[in-house]
Amino acid sequence: MTTTSTNKIKLPVAAEELEFFAEEEPITIIPSFQLRHSANGMLSCVGGDYGPFRPNMPVEVPIWLALQLHKRGKCRIIPPQFLDIPRLQALITAEQSDLDSFQPVPFYFMEVCCLLFESAKDAFGDSFFQVRDLLQQFVNIRRHKIEDGLRMVAQASTIRLANLSAYEANLIRLNLQGSLNMFLKFSKVELMLENRAAAMTQPTPGF
């Protein structure tokens, strides 16, 4: 299977763009069909060859393809391991106990969750609402840590920003960009006032 890494995108970008990039992330499906026109059971697409597709045999494909097959009733999507309930509970505990850093998560974990929750919630069965609530709790913990870190920037304090997801990096970039723009605006005003004050203190020729 051929995939393209998109972790080096320029931020900030729109949420829709992040979801577009996340659609290339691999996910496991259980097909309910077989490609009879293909000798090796592979599906050739512009982005690469995927498969082989055989009934009840797990195969890894990009999320965009998994969602299309799921929409047509051609496969069952297996949620990523990081969305297992025990894994989410462990992540929440670790995130709460470590106030200075972030737990490692897939770069597009937020976008992947949104895509699955919107178009394939049945993949989670009866656990959907519990998974959703645990994920929301995990995201809130990380967001509060980000907000605390941004508030401490002006106090010469630091917070480790490794293991941020695309969504979180985008959020920080937007906040810092807004603060920087405001700082530059104030700096220009201060410079203008200083120049004006200096001009007013200069002696007038002829006096």
PDB file of C-alpha atoms in Angstrom:
ATOM      1  CA  MET A   1       0.000   0.000   0.000  1.00  0.00           C
ATOM      2  CA  THR A   2       1.309   3.441  -0.897  1.00  0.00           C
ATOM      3  CA  THR A   3       0.750   6.345   1.486  1.00  0.00           C
ATOM      4  CA  THR A   4       1.971   9.918   1.641  1.00  0.00           C
ATOM      5  CA  SER A   5       3.103  11.625   4.837  1.00  0.00           C
ATOM      6  CA  THR A   6       1.438  14.975   5.485  1.00  0.00           C
ATOM      7  CA  ASN A   7       2.946  15.749   8.897  1.00  0.00           C
ATOM      8  CA  LYS A   8       5.004  18.646   7.476  1.00  0.00           C
ATOM      9  CA  ILE A   9       2.071  20.823   6.456  1.00  0.00           C
ATOM     10  CA  LYS A  10       2.153  24.550   7.096  1.00  0.00           C
ATOM     11  CA  LEU A  11      -0.042  25.666   9.977  1.00  0.00           C
ATOM     12  CA  PRO A  12      -2.471  27.178  10.714  1.00  0.00           C
ATOM     13  CA  VAL A  13      -4.924  25.696   8.245  1.00  0.00           C
ATOM     14  CA  ALA A  14      -8.684  25.217   8.187  1.00  0.00           C
ATOM     15  CA  ALA A  15     -10.232  22.277  10.029  1.00  0.00           C
ATOM     16  CA  GLU A  16     -11.540  20.952   6.705  1.00  0.00           C
ATOM     17  CA  GLU A  17      -7.990  20.830   5.346  1.00  0.00           C
ATOM     18  CA  LEU A  18      -6.779  18.848   8.349  1.00  0.00           C
ATOM     19  CA  GLU A  19      -9.613  16.359   7.826  1.00  0.00           C
ATOM     20  CA  PHE A  20      -8.604  16.083   4.168  1.00  0.00           C
ATOM     21  CA  PHE A  21      -5.035  15.196   5.183  1.00  0.00           C
ATOM     22  CA  ALA A  22      -6.320  12.780   7.840  1.00  0.00           C
ATOM     23  CA  GLU A  23      -8.271  10.838   5.223  1.00  0.00           C
ATOM     24  CA  GLU A  24      -4.948   9.405   4.030  1.00  0.00           C
ATOM     25  CA  GLU A  25      -4.257   7.811   7.424  1.00  0.00           C
ATOM     26  CA  PRO A  26      -4.365   3.984   7.342  1.00  0.00           C
ATOM     27  CA  ILE A  27      -7.140   2.042   9.057  1.00  0.00           C
ATOM     28  CA  THR A  28      -8.068  -1.643   9.149  1.00  0.00           C
ATOM     29  CA  ILE A  29     -11.273  -2.926   7.566  1.00  0.00           C
ATOM     30  CA  ILE A  30     -12.934  -6.330   7.192  1.00  0.00           C
ATOM     31  CA  PRO A  31     -14.161  -6.533   3.567  1.00  0.00           C
ATOM     32  CA  SER A  32     -17.339  -8.390   2.684  1.00  0.00           C
ATOM     33  CA  PHE A  33     -16.451  -8.644  -1.005  1.00  0.00           C
ATOM     34  CA  GLN A  34     -13.793  -9.861  -3.402  1.00  0.00           C
ATOM     35  CA  LEU A  35     -12.429  -8.098  -6.482  1.00  0.00           C
ATOM     36  CA  ARG A  36     -13.166 -10.633  -9.206  1.00  0.00           C
ATOM     37  CA  HIS A  37     -11.780  -8.514 -12.032  1.00  0.00           C
ATOM     38  CA  SER A  38      -8.357  -8.370 -10.336  1.00  0.00           C
ATOM     39  CA  ALA A  39      -6.067 -11.399 -10.396  1.00  0.00           C
ATOM     40  CA  ASN A  40      -4.397 -10.479  -7.105  1.00  0.00           C
ATOM     41  CA  GLY A  41      -7.418  -8.863  -5.451  1.00  0.00           C
ATOM     42  CA  MET A  42      -5.779  -5.432  -5.444  1.00  0.00           C
ATOM     43  CA  LEU A  43      -7.519  -2.123  -6.141  1.00  0.00           C
ATOM     44  CA  SER A  44      -5.473   0.392  -8.164  1.00  0.00           C
ATOM     45  CA  CYS A  45      -6.086   4.064  -7.366  1.00  0.00           C
ATOM     46  CA  VAL A  46      -4.267   7.300  -8.158  1.00  0.00           C
ATOM     47  CA  GLY A  47      -2.699   7.301  -4.686  1.00  0.00           C
ATOM     48  CA  GLY A  48      -1.527   3.694  -4.804  1.00  0.00           C
ATOM     49  CA  ASP A  49      -2.598   0.052  -4.837  1.00  0.00           C
ATOM     50  CA  TYR A  50      -4.730  -1.214  -1.951  1.00  0.00           C
ATOM     51  CA  GLY A  51      -5.717  -4.679  -0.878  1.00  0.00           C
ATOM     52  CA  PRO A  52      -5.954  -7.555  -1.433  1.00  0.00           C
ATOM     53  CA  PHE A  53      -9.696  -7.542  -0.765  1.00  0.00           C
ATOM     54  CA  ARG A  54     -11.086 -10.900   0.316  1.00  0.00           C
ATOM     55  CA  PRO A  55     -14.197 -11.553   2.423  1.00  0.00           C
ATOM     56  CA  ASN A  56     -13.533 -11.542   6.191  1.00  0.00           C
ATOM     57  CA  MET A  57      -9.790 -10.950   5.717  1.00  0.00           C
ATOM     58  CA  PRO A  58      -8.480  -7.799   7.473  1.00  0.00           C
ATOM     59  CA  VAL A  59      -6.747  -5.287   5.219  1.00  0.00           C
ATOM     60  CA  GLU A  60      -5.316  -1.815   5.757  1.00  0.00           C
ATOM     61  CA  VAL A  61      -6.576   1.044   3.568  1.00  0.00           C
ATOM     62  CA  PRO A  62      -6.733   4.860   3.747  1.00  0.00           C
ATOM     63  CA  ILE A  63      -9.639   6.224   5.756  1.00  0.00           C
ATOM     64  CA  TRP A  64     -11.225   7.834   2.691  1.00  0.00           C
ATOM     65  CA  LEU A  65     -11.460   4.424   1.001  1.00  0.00           C
ATOM     66  CA  ALA A  66     -12.692   2.737   4.180  1.00  0.00           C
ATOM     67  CA  LEU A  67     -15.497   5.289   4.516  1.00  0.00           C
ATOM     68  CA  GLN A  68     -16.534   4.879   0.883  1.00  0.00           C
ATOM     69  CA  LEU A  69     -16.679   1.079   1.200  1.00  0.00           C
ATOM     70  CA  HIS A  70     -18.499   1.351   4.527  1.00  0.00           C
ATOM     71  CA  LYS A  71     -21.061   3.695   2.980  1.00  0.00           C
ATOM     72  CA  ARG A  72     -21.794   1.038   0.350  1.00  0.00           C
ATOM     73  CA  GLY A  73     -22.028  -1.749   2.927  1.00  0.00           C
ATOM     74  CA  LYS A  74     -18.885  -3.407   1.584  1.00  0.00           C
ATOM     75  CA  CYS A  75     -16.813  -3.521   4.765  1.00  0.00           C
ATOM     76  CA  ARG A  76     -16.689  -3.253   8.531  1.00  0.00           C
ATOM     77  CA  ILE A  77     -14.308  -0.654   9.950  1.00  0.00           C
ATOM     78  CA  ILE A  78     -12.072  -1.612  12.882  1.00  0.00           C
ATOM     79  CA  PRO A  79     -11.541   1.458  15.123  1.00  0.00           C
ATOM     80  CA  PRO A  80      -7.889   2.419  15.764  1.00  0.00           C
ATOM     81  CA  GLN A  81      -6.262   0.965  18.876  1.00  0.00           C
ATOM     82  CA  PHE A  82      -5.992   4.362  20.542  1.00  0.00           C
ATOM     83  CA  LEU A  83      -9.815   4.430  20.673  1.00  0.00           C
ATOM     84  CA  ASP A  84     -10.027   1.228  22.712  1.00  0.00           C
ATOM     85  CA  ILE A  85     -11.723   2.012  26.036  1.00  0.00           C
ATOM     86  CA  PRO A  86      -8.857   0.663  28.245  1.00  0.00           C
ATOM     87  CA  ARG A  87      -6.346   2.602  26.125  1.00  0.00           C
ATOM     88  CA  LEU A  88      -8.325   5.844  26.442  1.00  0.00           C
ATOM     89  CA  GLN A  89      -8.665   5.381  30.196  1.00  0.00           C
ATOM     90  CA  ALA A  90      -4.906   4.822  30.499  1.00  0.00           C
ATOM     91  CA  LEU A  91      -4.206   7.921  28.388  1.00  0.00           C
ATOM     92  CA  ILE A  92      -6.477  10.035  30.589  1.00  0.00           C
ATOM     93  CA  THR A  93      -4.747   8.835  33.764  1.00  0.00           C
ATOM     94  CA  ALA A  94      -1.275   9.475  32.313  1.00  0.00           C
ATOM     95  CA  GLU A  95      -2.273  12.892  30.949  1.00  0.00           C
ATOM     96  CA  GLN A  96      -3.637  13.967  34.336  1.00  0.00           C
ATOM     97  CA  SER A  97      -0.561  12.821  36.258  1.00  0.00           C
ATOM     98  CA  ASP A  98       2.016  14.457  33.961  1.00  0.00           C
ATOM     99  CA  LEU A  99       1.403  18.201  34.043  1.00  0.00           C
ATOM    100  CA  ASP A 100       4.531  19.194  32.100  1.00  0.00           C
ATOM    101  CA  SER A 101       4.186  17.164  28.914  1.00  0.00           C
ATOM    102  CA  PHE A 102       1.701  15.452  26.614  1.00  0.00           C
ATOM    103  CA  GLN A 103       1.090  11.771  26.002  1.00  0.00           C
ATOM    104  CA  PRO A 104       1.957  10.567  22.474  1.00  0.00           C
ATOM    105  CA  VAL A 105      -1.053  10.316  20.170  1.00  0.00           C
ATOM    106  CA  PRO A 106      -1.430   9.915  16.395  1.00  0.00           C
ATOM    107  CA  PHE A 107      -0.848  13.249  14.645  1.00  0.00           C
ATOM    108  CA  TYR A 108      -4.372  13.346  13.200  1.00  0.00           C
ATOM    109  CA  PHE A 109      -6.179  11.656  16.079  1.00  0.00           C
ATOM    110  CA  MET A 110      -8.818  14.402  16.394  1.00  0.00           C
ATOM    111  CA  GLU A 111      -9.587  14.454  12.691  1.00  0.00           C
ATOM    112  CA  VAL A 112      -9.718  10.649  12.498  1.00  0.00           C
ATOM    113  CA  CYS A 113     -12.171  10.577  15.406  1.00  0.00           C
ATOM    114  CA  CYS A 114     -14.388  13.217  13.797  1.00  0.00           C
ATOM    115  CA  LEU A 115     -14.474  11.302  10.509  1.00  0.00           C
ATOM    116  CA  LEU A 116     -15.363   8.019  12.206  1.00  0.00           C
ATOM    117  CA  PHE A 117     -17.888   9.528  14.614  1.00  0.00           C
ATOM    118  CA  GLU A 118     -19.642  11.293  11.763  1.00  0.00           C
ATOM    119  CA  SER A 119     -19.673   8.566   9.116  1.00  0.00           C
ATOM    120  CA  ALA A 120     -19.033   5.229  10.861  1.00  0.00           C
ATOM    121  CA  LYS A 121     -20.232   5.420  14.456  1.00  0.00           C
ATOM    122  CA  ASP A 122     -21.632   1.888  14.149  1.00  0.00           C
ATOM    123  CA  ALA A 123     -18.004   0.682  14.053  1.00  0.00           C
ATOM    124  CA  PHE A 124     -17.956   1.229  17.837  1.00  0.00           C
ATOM    125  CA  GLY A 125     -21.122  -0.760  18.510  1.00  0.00           C
ATOM    126  CA  ASP A 126     -22.636  -0.232  21.953  1.00  0.00           C
ATOM    127  CA  SER A 127     -19.420   1.471  23.147  1.00  0.00           C
ATOM    128  CA  PHE A 128     -19.831   4.553  20.950  1.00  0.00           C
ATOM    129  CA  PHE A 129     -21.066   6.950  23.636  1.00  0.00           C
ATOM    130  CA  GLN A 130     -18.510   5.770  26.194  1.00  0.00           C
ATOM    131  CA  VAL A 131     -15.679   6.156  23.672  1.00  0.00           C
ATOM    132  CA  ARG A 132     -16.939   9.613  22.709  1.00  0.00           C
ATOM    133  CA  ASP A 133     -17.170  10.750  26.349  1.00  0.00           C
ATOM    134  CA  LEU A 134     -13.710   9.418  27.219  1.00  0.00           C
ATOM    135  CA  LEU A 135     -12.228  11.101  24.171  1.00  0.00           C
ATOM    136  CA  GLN A 136     -13.873  14.402  25.111  1.00  0.00           C
ATOM    137  CA  GLN A 137     -12.421  14.111  28.611  1.00  0.00           C
ATOM    138  CA  PHE A 138      -8.958  13.404  27.193  1.00  0.00           C
ATOM    139  CA  VAL A 139      -9.153  16.326  24.747  1.00  0.00           C
ATOM    140  CA  ASN A 140     -10.297  18.716  27.497  1.00  0.00           C
ATOM    141  CA  ILE A 141      -7.370  17.762  29.735  1.00  0.00           C
ATOM    142  CA  ARG A 142      -4.892  18.429  26.932  1.00  0.00           C
ATOM    143  CA  ARG A 143      -6.582  21.684  25.944  1.00  0.00           C
ATOM    144  CA  HIS A 144      -6.372  23.001  29.508  1.00  0.00           C
ATOM    145  CA  LYS A 145      -2.681  22.117  29.601  1.00  0.00           C
ATOM    146  CA  ILE A 146      -2.164  24.009  26.344  1.00  0.00           C
ATOM    147  CA  GLU A 147      -4.040  27.043  27.679  1.00  0.00           C
ATOM    148  CA  ASP A 148      -1.998  26.981  30.898  1.00  0.00           C
ATOM    149  CA  GLY A 149       1.205  26.757  28.869  1.00  0.00           C
ATOM    150  CA  LEU A 150       0.245  29.737  26.713  1.00  0.00           C
ATOM    151  CA  ARG A 151      -0.551  31.797  29.808  1.00  0.00           C
ATOM    152  CA  MET A 152       2.877  30.974  31.259  1.00  0.00           C
ATOM    153  CA  VAL A 153       4.763  32.139  28.169  1.00  0.00           C
ATOM    154  CA  ALA A 154       4.901  35.697  29.513  1.00  0.00           C
ATOM    155  CA  GLN A 155       6.241  34.445  32.866  1.00  0.00           C
ATOM    156  CA  ALA A 156       9.377  32.801  31.447  1.00  0.00           C
ATOM    157  CA  SER A 157       7.948  29.382  32.278  1.00  0.00           C
ATOM    158  CA  THR A 158       7.983  26.501  29.819  1.00  0.00           C
ATOM    159  CA  ILE A 159       5.839  23.521  28.915  1.00  0.00           C
ATOM    160  CA  ARG A 160       6.979  20.641  26.741  1.00  0.00           C
ATOM    161  CA  LEU A 161       5.044  20.663  23.480  1.00  0.00           C
ATOM    162  CA  ALA A 162       6.161  17.303  22.086  1.00  0.00           C
ATOM    163  CA  ASN A 163       3.463  14.814  21.063  1.00  0.00           C
ATOM    164  CA  LEU A 164       0.944  17.450  19.994  1.00  0.00           C
ATOM    165  CA  SER A 165      -1.584  16.496  17.339  1.00  0.00           C
ATOM    166  CA  ALA A 166      -2.267  18.507  14.176  1.00  0.00           C
ATOM    167  CA  TYR A 167      -5.404  20.008  15.733  1.00  0.00           C
ATOM    168  CA  GLU A 168      -3.524  21.093  18.870  1.00  0.00           C
ATOM    169  CA  ALA A 169      -0.528  22.483  16.976  1.00  0.00           C
ATOM    170  CA  ASN A 170      -2.929  24.443  14.800  1.00  0.00           C
ATOM    171  CA  LEU A 171      -4.676  25.799  17.896  1.00  0.00           C
ATOM    172  CA  ILE A 172      -1.396  26.989  19.417  1.00  0.00           C
ATOM    173  CA  ARG A 173      -0.249  28.530  16.144  1.00  0.00           C
ATOM    174  CA  LEU A 174      -3.474  30.514  15.863  1.00  0.00           C
ATOM    175  CA  ASN A 175      -3.158  31.772  19.450  1.00  0.00           C
ATOM    176  CA  LEU A 176       0.502  32.714  19.127  1.00  0.00           C
ATOM    177  CA  GLN A 177      -0.042  34.320  15.734  1.00  0.00           C
ATOM    178  CA  GLY A 178      -2.819  36.471  17.174  1.00  0.00           C
ATOM    179  CA  SER A 179      -0.639  37.489  20.124  1.00  0.00           C
ATOM    180  CA  LEU A 180       2.314  38.282  17.845  1.00  0.00           C
ATOM    181  CA  ASN A 181       0.162  40.396  15.527  1.00  0.00           C
ATOM    182  CA  MET A 182      -1.136  42.355  18.512  1.00  0.00           C
ATOM    183  CA  PHE A 183       2.420  42.798  19.839  1.00  0.00           C
ATOM    184  CA  LEU A 184       3.625  44.114  16.471  1.00  0.00           C
ATOM    185  CA  LYS A 185       0.666  46.475  16.261  1.00  0.00           C
ATOM    186  CA  PHE A 186       1.412  47.909  19.710  1.00  0.00           C
ATOM    187  CA  SER A 187       5.117  48.166  18.849  1.00  0.00           C
ATOM    188  CA  LYS A 188       4.321  50.251  15.754  1.00  0.00           C
ATOM    189  CA  VAL A 189       2.088  52.564  17.774  1.00  0.00           C
ATOM    190  CA  GLU A 190       4.765  52.980  20.449  1.00  0.00           C
ATOM    191  CA  LEU A 191       7.399  53.759  17.809  1.00  0.00           C
ATOM    192  CA  MET A 192       5.124  56.337  16.187  1.00  0.00           C
ATOM    193  CA  LEU A 193       4.494  58.035  19.555  1.00  0.00           C
ATOM    194  CA  GLU A 194       8.217  58.050  20.356  1.00  0.00           C
ATOM    195  CA  ASN A 195       9.020  59.660  16.986  1.00  0.00           C
ATOM    196  CA  ARG A 196       6.331  62.257  17.547  1.00  0.00           C
ATOM    197  CA  ALA A 197       7.623  63.057  21.024  1.00  0.00           C
ATOM    198  CA  ALA A 198      11.178  63.334  19.717  1.00  0.00           C
ATOM    199  CA  ALA A 199      10.057  65.715  16.956  1.00  0.00           C
ATOM    200  CA  MET A 200       8.260  67.939  19.475  1.00  0.00           C
ATOM    201  CA  THR A 201      11.382  68.267  21.642  1.00  0.00           C
ATOM    202  CA  GLN A 202      13.596  69.370  18.736  1.00  0.00           C
ATOM    203  CA  PRO A 203      14.405  73.147  18.821  1.00  0.00           C
ATOM    204  CA  THR A 204      12.641  75.150  16.124  1.00  0.00           C
ATOM    205  CA  PRO A 205      15.101  76.898  13.676  1.00  0.00           C
ATOM    206  CA  GLY A 206      15.306  80.639  14.181  1.00  0.00           C
ATOM    207  CA  PHE A 207      14.529  80.652  17.924  1.00  0.00           C
TER     208      PHE A 207
END
